[in-house]
């Protein structure tokens, strides 16, 4: 992951944002050599949220604390997909 000082990043922000969006590679912003923020693509965050939701589902299923879901036919009805 590339690291760029915050001061330099400010001058290159437009290019950095496009780079992150295009390559989906995060860029670390540093201050005095320490990472203080990350530029990440929205898709990377959505992928992370999906992975966390799946992990939480598996954990609750393994613990036996999974609440009853909505039957597939009911979901189709709600979405108008009969």
mmCIF file of N, CA, C and O in Angstrom:
data_model
loop_
_atom_site.group_PDB
_atom_site.id
_atom_site.type_symbol
_atom_site.label_atom_id
_atom_site.label_comp_id
_atom_site.label_asym_id
_atom_site.label_seq_id
_atom_site.Cartn_x
_atom_site.Cartn_y
_atom_site.Cartn_z
ATOM 1 N N UNK A 1 0.858 -1.166 0.000
ATOM 2 C CA UNK A 1 0.000 0.000 0.000
ATOM 3 C C UNK A 1 0.906 1.231 0.000
ATOM 4 O O UNK A 1 1.736 1.393 0.876
ATOM 5 N N UNK A 2 0.710 2.078 -0.993
ATOM 6 C CA UNK A 2 1.511 3.298 -1.047
ATOM 7 C C UNK A 2 1.205 4.214 0.142
ATOM 8 O O UNK A 2 0.073 4.277 0.602
ATOM 9 N N UNK A 3 2.240 4.893 0.627
ATOM 10 C CA UNK A 3 2.091 5.856 1.714
ATOM 11 C C UNK A 3 2.496 7.226 1.201
ATOM 12 O O UNK A 3 3.545 7.382 0.584
ATOM 13 N N UNK A 4 1.637 8.205 1.455
ATOM 14 C CA UNK A 4 1.880 9.562 0.984
ATOM 15 C C UNK A 4 1.640 10.537 2.133
ATOM 16 O O UNK A 4 0.600 10.460 2.799
ATOM 17 N N UNK A 5 2.568 11.455 2.384
ATOM 18 C CA UNK A 5 2.347 12.456 3.420
ATOM 19 C C UNK A 5 1.098 13.286 3.110
ATOM 20 O O UNK A 5 0.811 13.597 1.950
ATOM 21 N N UNK A 6 0.370 13.647 4.146
ATOM 22 C CA UNK A 6 -0.880 14.397 3.991
ATOM 23 C C UNK A 6 -0.669 15.674 3.183
ATOM 24 O O UNK A 6 -1.472 16.007 2.307
ATOM 25 N N UNK A 7 0.403 16.383 3.454
ATOM 26 C CA UNK A 7 0.674 17.635 2.727
ATOM 27 C C UNK A 7 0.806 17.411 1.236
ATOM 28 O O UNK A 7 0.292 18.186 0.426
ATOM 29 N N UNK A 8 1.502 16.347 0.844
ATOM 30 C CA UNK A 8 1.641 16.032 -0.578
ATOM 31 C C UNK A 8 0.305 15.562 -1.151
ATOM 32 O O UNK A 8 -0.035 15.877 -2.287
ATOM 33 N N UNK A 9 -0.435 14.798 -0.368
ATOM 34 C CA UNK A 9 -1.715 14.263 -0.833
ATOM 35 C C UNK A 9 -2.706 15.376 -1.143
ATOM 36 O O UNK A 9 -3.482 15.267 -2.096
ATOM 37 N N UNK A 10 -2.666 16.437 -0.363
ATOM 38 C CA UNK A 10 -3.597 17.548 -0.582
ATOM 39 C C UNK A 10 -3.436 18.110 -1.986
ATOM 40 O O UNK A 10 -4.420 18.407 -2.667
ATOM 41 N N UNK A 11 -2.204 18.226 -2.442
ATOM 42 C CA UNK A 11 -1.944 18.782 -3.764
ATOM 43 C C UNK A 11 -2.292 17.798 -4.875
ATOM 44 O O UNK A 11 -2.494 18.200 -6.020
ATOM 45 N N UNK A 12 -2.367 16.504 -4.544
ATOM 46 C CA UNK A 12 -2.625 15.466 -5.549
ATOM 47 C C UNK A 12 -3.977 14.795 -5.362
ATOM 48 O O UNK A 12 -4.236 13.745 -5.954
ATOM 49 N N UNK A 13 -4.843 15.357 -4.538
ATOM 50 C CA UNK A 13 -6.056 14.656 -4.125
ATOM 51 C C UNK A 13 -6.890 14.147 -5.298
ATOM 52 O O UNK A 13 -7.322 12.995 -5.306
ATOM 53 N N UNK A 14 -7.103 14.967 -6.302
ATOM 54 C CA UNK A 14 -7.907 14.542 -7.445
ATOM 55 C C UNK A 14 -7.308 13.292 -8.091
ATOM 56 O O UNK A 14 -8.016 12.311 -8.348
ATOM 57 N N UNK A 15 -6.013 13.300 -8.332
ATOM 58 C CA UNK A 15 -5.350 12.145 -8.937
ATOM 59 C C UNK A 15 -5.398 10.926 -8.022
ATOM 60 O O UNK A 15 -5.615 9.804 -8.492
ATOM 61 N N UNK A 16 -5.202 11.128 -6.729
ATOM 62 C CA UNK A 16 -5.225 10.010 -5.789
ATOM 63 C C UNK A 16 -6.605 9.359 -5.726
ATOM 64 O O UNK A 16 -6.725 8.128 -5.700
ATOM 65 N N UNK A 17 -7.632 10.185 -5.704
ATOM 66 C CA UNK A 17 -8.999 9.656 -5.656
ATOM 67 C C UNK A 17 -9.282 8.821 -6.901
ATOM 68 O O UNK A 17 -9.822 7.712 -6.811
ATOM 69 N N UNK A 18 -8.897 9.315 -8.054
ATOM 70 C CA UNK A 18 -9.119 8.559 -9.288
ATOM 71 C C UNK A 18 -8.304 7.269 -9.307
ATOM 72 O O UNK A 18 -8.770 6.234 -9.778
ATOM 73 N N UNK A 19 -7.108 7.336 -8.767
ATOM 74 C CA UNK A 19 -6.243 6.142 -8.696
ATOM 75 C C UNK A 19 -6.868 5.074 -7.813
ATOM 76 O O UNK A 19 -6.912 3.894 -8.178
ATOM 77 N N UNK A 20 -7.378 5.482 -6.654
ATOM 78 C CA UNK A 20 -8.027 4.534 -5.741
ATOM 79 C C UNK A 20 -9.274 3.947 -6.388
ATOM 80 O O UNK A 20 -9.513 2.735 -6.310
ATOM 81 N N UNK A 21 -10.065 4.777 -7.029
ATOM 82 C CA UNK A 21 -11.288 4.300 -7.666
ATOM 83 C C UNK A 21 -10.977 3.339 -8.814
ATOM 84 O O UNK A 21 -11.653 2.319 -8.975
ATOM 85 N N UNK A 22 -9.961 3.631 -9.568
ATOM 86 C CA UNK A 22 -9.606 2.817 -10.736
ATOM 87 C C UNK A 22 -8.967 1.488 -10.326
ATOM 88 O O UNK A 22 -9.342 0.426 -10.823
ATOM 89 N N UNK A 23 -8.024 1.528 -9.410
ATOM 90 C CA UNK A 23 -7.235 0.340 -9.050
ATOM 91 C C UNK A 23 -7.756 -0.410 -7.832
ATOM 92 O O UNK A 23 -7.307 -1.518 -7.567
ATOM 93 N N UNK A 24 -8.657 0.226 -7.091
ATOM 94 C CA UNK A 24 -9.178 -0.351 -5.844
ATOM 95 C C UNK A 24 -8.062 -0.678 -4.845
ATOM 96 O O UNK A 24 -8.222 -1.533 -3.996
ATOM 97 N N UNK A 25 -6.928 -0.001 -4.979
ATOM 98 C CA UNK A 25 -5.831 -0.169 -4.031
ATOM 99 C C UNK A 25 -5.858 0.998 -3.052
ATOM 100 O O UNK A 25 -5.857 2.155 -3.472
ATOM 101 N N UNK A 26 -5.904 0.705 -1.740
ATOM 102 C CA UNK A 26 -5.924 1.810 -0.782
ATOM 103 C C UNK A 26 -4.607 2.582 -0.785
ATOM 104 O O UNK A 26 -3.566 2.049 -1.147
ATOM 105 N N UNK A 27 -4.696 3.827 -0.388
ATOM 106 C CA UNK A 27 -3.516 4.671 -0.234
ATOM 107 C C UNK A 27 -3.514 5.188 1.195
ATOM 108 O O UNK A 27 -4.521 5.720 1.678
ATOM 109 N N UNK A 28 -2.394 5.006 1.880
ATOM 110 C CA UNK A 28 -2.256 5.467 3.262
ATOM 111 C C UNK A 28 -1.745 6.905 3.272
ATOM 112 O O UNK A 28 -0.811 7.256 2.553
ATOM 113 N N UNK A 29 -2.394 7.730 4.068
ATOM 114 C CA UNK A 29 -1.950 9.113 4.259
ATOM 115 C C UNK A 29 -1.204 9.181 5.581
ATOM 116 O O UNK A 29 -1.682 8.674 6.602
ATOM 117 N N UNK A 30 -0.033 9.797 5.553
ATOM 118 C CA UNK A 30 0.810 9.826 6.741
ATOM 119 C C UNK A 30 1.029 11.239 7.256
ATOM 120 O O UNK A 30 0.945 12.213 6.509
ATOM 121 N N UNK A 31 1.302 11.305 8.543
ATOM 122 C CA UNK A 31 1.675 12.552 9.200
ATOM 123 C C UNK A 31 2.829 12.203 10.128
ATOM 124 O O UNK A 31 2.690 11.334 10.995
ATOM 125 N N UNK A 32 3.961 12.825 9.919
ATOM 126 C CA UNK A 32 5.181 12.500 10.676
ATOM 127 C C UNK A 32 5.509 11.009 10.598
ATOM 128 O O UNK A 32 5.926 10.390 11.572
ATOM 129 N N UNK A 33 5.264 10.412 9.428
ATOM 130 C CA UNK A 33 5.602 9.016 9.212
ATOM 131 C C UNK A 33 4.581 8.014 9.714
ATOM 132 O O UNK A 33 4.719 6.816 9.488
ATOM 133 N N UNK A 34 3.554 8.493 10.401
ATOM 134 C CA UNK A 34 2.519 7.600 10.933
ATOM 135 C C UNK A 34 1.284 7.645 10.037
ATOM 136 O O UNK A 34 0.851 8.718 9.615
ATOM 137 N N UNK A 35 0.703 6.482 9.775
ATOM 138 C CA UNK A 35 -0.520 6.430 8.980
ATOM 139 C C UNK A 35 -1.654 7.032 9.811
ATOM 140 O O UNK A 35 -1.902 6.601 10.933
ATOM 141 N N UNK A 36 -2.316 8.048 9.248
ATOM 142 C CA UNK A 36 -3.398 8.735 9.963
ATOM 143 C C UNK A 36 -4.749 8.581 9.277
ATOM 144 O O UNK A 36 -5.785 8.852 9.874
ATOM 145 N N UNK A 37 -4.734 8.133 8.017
ATOM 146 C CA UNK A 37 -5.988 7.943 7.286
ATOM 147 C C UNK A 37 -5.714 7.061 6.077
ATOM 148 O O UNK A 37 -4.570 6.894 5.654
ATOM 149 N N UNK A 38 -6.801 6.520 5.542
ATOM 150 C CA UNK A 38 -6.710 5.708 4.330
ATOM 151 C C UNK A 38 -7.704 6.224 3.300
ATOM 152 O O UNK A 38 -8.830 6.571 3.649
ATOM 153 N N UNK A 39 -7.284 6.244 2.057
ATOM 154 C CA UNK A 39 -8.205 6.479 0.951
ATOM 155 C C UNK A 39 -8.542 5.096 0.404
ATOM 156 O O UNK A 39 -7.648 4.349 0.019
ATOM 157 N N UNK A 40 -9.825 4.741 0.421
ATOM 158 C CA UNK A 40 -10.240 3.431 -0.076
ATOM 159 C C UNK A 40 -11.453 3.603 -0.985
ATOM 160 O O UNK A 40 -12.240 4.535 -0.823
ATOM 161 N N UNK A 41 -11.622 2.668 -1.896
ATOM 162 C CA UNK A 41 -12.762 2.744 -2.811
ATOM 163 C C UNK A 41 -14.034 2.333 -2.078
ATOM 164 O O UNK A 41 -13.997 1.517 -1.159
ATOM 165 N N UNK A 42 -15.174 2.860 -2.482
ATOM 166 C CA UNK A 42 -16.437 2.456 -1.875
ATOM 167 C C UNK A 42 -16.674 0.954 -2.027
ATOM 168 O O UNK A 42 -17.210 0.309 -1.135
ATOM 169 N N UNK A 43 -16.247 0.387 -3.158
ATOM 170 C CA UNK A 43 -16.444 -1.049 -3.370
ATOM 171 C C UNK A 43 -15.670 -1.872 -2.346
ATOM 172 O O UNK A 43 -16.156 -2.905 -1.876
ATOM 173 N N UNK A 44 -14.492 -1.410 -1.957
ATOM 174 C CA UNK A 44 -13.711 -2.123 -0.949
ATOM 175 C C UNK A 44 -14.457 -2.135 0.391
ATOM 176 O O UNK A 44 -14.481 -3.159 1.086
ATOM 177 N N UNK A 45 -15.086 -1.030 0.740
ATOM 178 C CA UNK A 45 -15.850 -0.962 1.984
ATOM 179 C C UNK A 45 -17.074 -1.864 1.891
ATOM 180 O O UNK A 45 -17.398 -2.600 2.827
ATOM 181 N N UNK A 46 -17.762 -1.842 0.747
ATOM 182 C CA UNK A 46 -18.935 -2.712 0.574
ATOM 183 C C UNK A 46 -18.538 -4.180 0.664
ATOM 184 O O UNK A 46 -19.246 -4.978 1.289
ATOM 185 N N UNK A 47 -17.409 -4.552 0.066
ATOM 186 C CA UNK A 47 -16.925 -5.933 0.147
ATOM 187 C C UNK A 47 -16.623 -6.315 1.589
ATOM 188 O O UNK A 47 -16.941 -7.423 2.034
ATOM 189 N N UNK A 48 -16.014 -5.408 2.329
ATOM 190 C CA UNK A 48 -15.707 -5.656 3.736
ATOM 191 C C UNK A 48 -16.991 -5.825 4.550
ATOM 192 O O UNK A 48 -17.102 -6.748 5.368
ATOM 193 N N UNK A 49 -17.965 -4.958 4.319
ATOM 194 C CA UNK A 49 -19.240 -5.068 5.037
ATOM 195 C C UNK A 49 -19.935 -6.390 4.722
ATOM 196 O O UNK A 49 -20.491 -7.032 5.614
ATOM 197 N N UNK A 50 -19.888 -6.820 3.452
ATOM 198 C CA UNK A 50 -20.479 -8.110 3.077
ATOM 199 C C UNK A 50 -19.773 -9.257 3.789
ATOM 200 O O UNK A 50 -20.418 -10.175 4.313
ATOM 201 N N UNK A 51 -18.450 -9.210 3.832
ATOM 202 C CA UNK A 51 -17.681 -10.260 4.503
ATOM 203 C C UNK A 51 -17.993 -10.305 5.997
ATOM 204 O O UNK A 51 -18.122 -11.386 6.582
ATOM 205 N N UNK A 52 -18.127 -9.139 6.613
ATOM 206 C CA UNK A 52 -18.468 -9.088 8.038
ATOM 207 C C UNK A 52 -19.862 -9.639 8.289
ATOM 208 O O UNK A 52 -20.087 -10.348 9.277
ATOM 209 N N UNK A 53 -20.808 -9.339 7.397
ATOM 210 C CA UNK A 53 -22.169 -9.853 7.559
ATOM 211 C C UNK A 53 -22.189 -11.370 7.445
ATOM 212 O O UNK A 53 -22.867 -12.050 8.233
ATOM 213 N N UNK A 54 -21.441 -11.921 6.506
ATOM 214 C CA UNK A 54 -21.375 -13.380 6.353
ATOM 215 C C UNK A 54 -20.724 -14.006 7.586
ATOM 216 O O UNK A 54 -21.206 -15.013 8.111
ATOM 217 N N UNK A 55 -19.641 -13.416 8.068
ATOM 218 C CA UNK A 55 -18.969 -13.944 9.260
ATOM 219 C C UNK A 55 -19.894 -13.889 10.469
ATOM 220 O O UNK A 55 -19.936 -14.832 11.272
ATOM 221 N N UNK A 56 -20.652 -12.799 10.618
ATOM 222 C CA UNK A 56 -21.586 -12.678 11.736
ATOM 223 C C UNK A 56 -22.685 -13.729 11.632
ATOM 224 O O UNK A 56 -23.058 -14.353 12.629
ATOM 225 N N UNK A 57 -23.196 -13.947 10.412
ATOM 226 C CA UNK A 57 -24.217 -14.984 10.196
ATOM 227 C C UNK A 57 -23.672 -16.355 10.599
ATOM 228 O O UNK A 57 -24.338 -17.110 11.319
ATOM 229 N N UNK A 58 -22.472 -16.675 10.143
ATOM 230 C CA UNK A 58 -21.880 -17.982 10.467
ATOM 231 C C UNK A 58 -21.657 -18.135 11.968
ATOM 232 O O UNK A 58 -21.860 -19.212 12.523
ATOM 233 N N UNK A 59 -21.217 -17.055 12.613
ATOM 234 C CA UNK A 59 -21.004 -17.110 14.067
ATOM 235 C C UNK A 59 -22.311 -17.376 14.789
ATOM 236 O O UNK A 59 -22.393 -18.258 15.650
ATOM 237 N N UNK A 60 -23.360 -16.613 14.426
ATOM 238 C CA UNK A 60 -24.653 -16.797 15.086
ATOM 239 C C UNK A 60 -25.238 -18.173 14.803
ATOM 240 O O UNK A 60 -25.818 -18.801 15.692
ATOM 241 N N UNK A 61 -25.024 -18.682 13.606
ATOM 242 C CA UNK A 61 -25.506 -20.020 13.271
ATOM 243 C C UNK A 61 -24.782 -21.065 14.112
ATOM 244 O O UNK A 61 -25.409 -21.985 14.659
ATOM 245 N N UNK A 62 -23.463 -20.926 14.258
ATOM 246 C CA UNK A 62 -22.670 -21.868 15.051
ATOM 247 C C UNK A 62 -23.048 -21.804 16.532
ATOM 248 O O UNK A 62 -23.045 -22.828 17.224
ATOM 249 N N UNK A 63 -23.375 -20.624 17.013
ATOM 250 C CA UNK A 63 -23.773 -20.455 18.422
ATOM 251 C C UNK A 63 -25.212 -20.885 18.672
ATOM 252 O O UNK A 63 -25.626 -21.017 19.821
ATOM 253 N N UNK A 64 -25.971 -21.056 17.612
ATOM 254 C CA UNK A 64 -27.381 -21.394 17.765
ATOM 255 C C UNK A 64 -28.233 -20.196 18.136
ATOM 256 O O UNK A 64 -29.343 -20.355 18.654
ATOM 257 N N UNK A 65 -27.738 -18.999 17.855
ATOM 258 C CA UNK A 65 -28.483 -17.781 18.201
ATOM 259 C C UNK A 65 -29.071 -17.100 16.968
ATOM 260 O O UNK A 65 -29.536 -15.968 17.054
ATOM 261 N N UNK A 66 -29.067 -17.813 15.840
ATOM 262 C CA UNK A 66 -29.598 -17.256 14.613
ATOM 263 C C UNK A 66 -31.112 -17.175 14.706
ATOM 264 O O UNK A 66 -31.789 -18.154 15.002
ATOM 265 N N UNK A 67 -31.643 -15.990 14.501
ATOM 266 C CA UNK A 67 -33.091 -15.804 14.558
ATOM 267 C C UNK A 67 -33.721 -16.332 13.274
ATOM 268 O O UNK A 67 -33.068 -16.396 12.233
ATOM 269 N N UNK A 68 -34.984 -16.710 13.334
ATOM 270 C CA UNK A 68 -35.636 -17.213 12.123
ATOM 271 C C UNK A 68 -35.614 -16.151 11.022
ATOM 272 O O UNK A 68 -35.763 -14.964 11.291
ATOM 273 N N UNK A 69 -35.415 -16.600 9.800
ATOM 274 C CA UNK A 69 -35.378 -15.681 8.665
ATOM 275 C C UNK A 69 -36.735 -15.585 7.998
ATOM 276 O O UNK A 69 -37.748 -16.081 8.503
ATOM 277 N N UNK A 70 -36.766 -14.937 6.859
ATOM 278 C CA UNK A 70 -37.990 -14.796 6.075
ATOM 279 C C UNK A 70 -37.940 -15.873 4.992
ATOM 280 O O UNK A 70 -36.953 -15.985 4.264
ATOM 281 N N UNK A 71 -38.989 -16.669 4.864
ATOM 282 C CA UNK A 71 -39.005 -17.703 3.824
ATOM 283 C C UNK A 71 -38.806 -17.107 2.429
ATOM 284 O O UNK A 71 -39.250 -15.992 2.134
ATOM 285 N N UNK A 72 -38.138 -17.861 1.570
ATOM 286 C CA UNK A 72 -37.815 -17.422 0.218
ATOM 287 C C UNK A 72 -39.064 -16.954 -0.542
ATOM 288 O O UNK A 72 -39.034 -15.909 -1.211
ATOM 289 N N UNK A 73 -40.138 -17.696 -0.436
ATOM 290 C CA UNK A 73 -41.365 -17.316 -1.146
ATOM 291 C C UNK A 73 -41.903 -15.971 -0.673
ATOM 292 O O UNK A 73 -42.438 -15.192 -1.456
ATOM 293 N N UNK A 74 -41.751 -15.692 0.626
ATOM 294 C CA UNK A 74 -42.217 -14.411 1.169
ATOM 295 C C UNK A 74 -41.359 -13.259 0.636
ATOM 296 O O UNK A 74 -41.872 -12.194 0.292
ATOM 297 N N UNK A 75 -40.068 -13.470 0.547
ATOM 298 C CA UNK A 75 -39.181 -12.437 0.001
ATOM 299 C C UNK A 75 -39.563 -12.150 -1.453
ATOM 300 O O UNK A 75 -39.663 -11.001 -1.869
ATOM 301 N N UNK A 76 -39.784 -13.197 -2.227
ATOM 302 C CA UNK A 76 -40.194 -13.017 -3.623
ATOM 303 C C UNK A 76 -41.506 -12.233 -3.704
ATOM 304 O O UNK A 76 -41.657 -11.356 -4.556
ATOM 305 N N UNK A 77 -42.448 -12.551 -2.807
ATOM 306 C CA UNK A 77 -43.736 -11.831 -2.807
ATOM 307 C C UNK A 77 -43.524 -10.362 -2.487
ATOM 308 O O UNK A 77 -44.052 -9.479 -3.154
ATOM 309 N N UNK A 78 -42.724 -10.084 -1.453
ATOM 310 C CA UNK A 78 -42.468 -8.702 -1.029
ATOM 311 C C UNK A 78 -41.818 -7.908 -2.168
ATOM 312 O O UNK A 78 -42.158 -6.732 -2.396
ATOM 313 N N UNK A 79 -40.930 -8.554 -2.904
ATOM 314 C CA UNK A 79 -40.227 -7.878 -3.999
ATOM 315 C C UNK A 79 -41.010 -7.880 -5.308
ATOM 316 O O UNK A 79 -40.575 -7.312 -6.302
ATOM 317 N N UNK A 80 -42.181 -8.529 -5.284
ATOM 318 C CA UNK A 80 -42.999 -8.578 -6.480
ATOM 319 C C UNK A 80 -42.441 -9.501 -7.555
ATOM 320 O O UNK A 80 -42.612 -9.249 -8.741
ATOM 321 N N UNK A 81 -41.745 -10.560 -7.140
ATOM 322 C CA UNK A 81 -41.089 -11.465 -8.082
ATOM 323 C C UNK A 81 -41.826 -12.790 -8.242
ATOM 324 O O UNK A 81 -41.277 -13.737 -8.747
ATOM 325 N N UNK A 82 -43.019 -12.890 -7.807
ATOM 326 C CA UNK A 82 -43.821 -14.120 -7.813
ATOM 327 C C UNK A 82 -43.315 -15.056 -8.802
ATOM 328 O O UNK A 82 -43.320 -15.832 -9.444
#
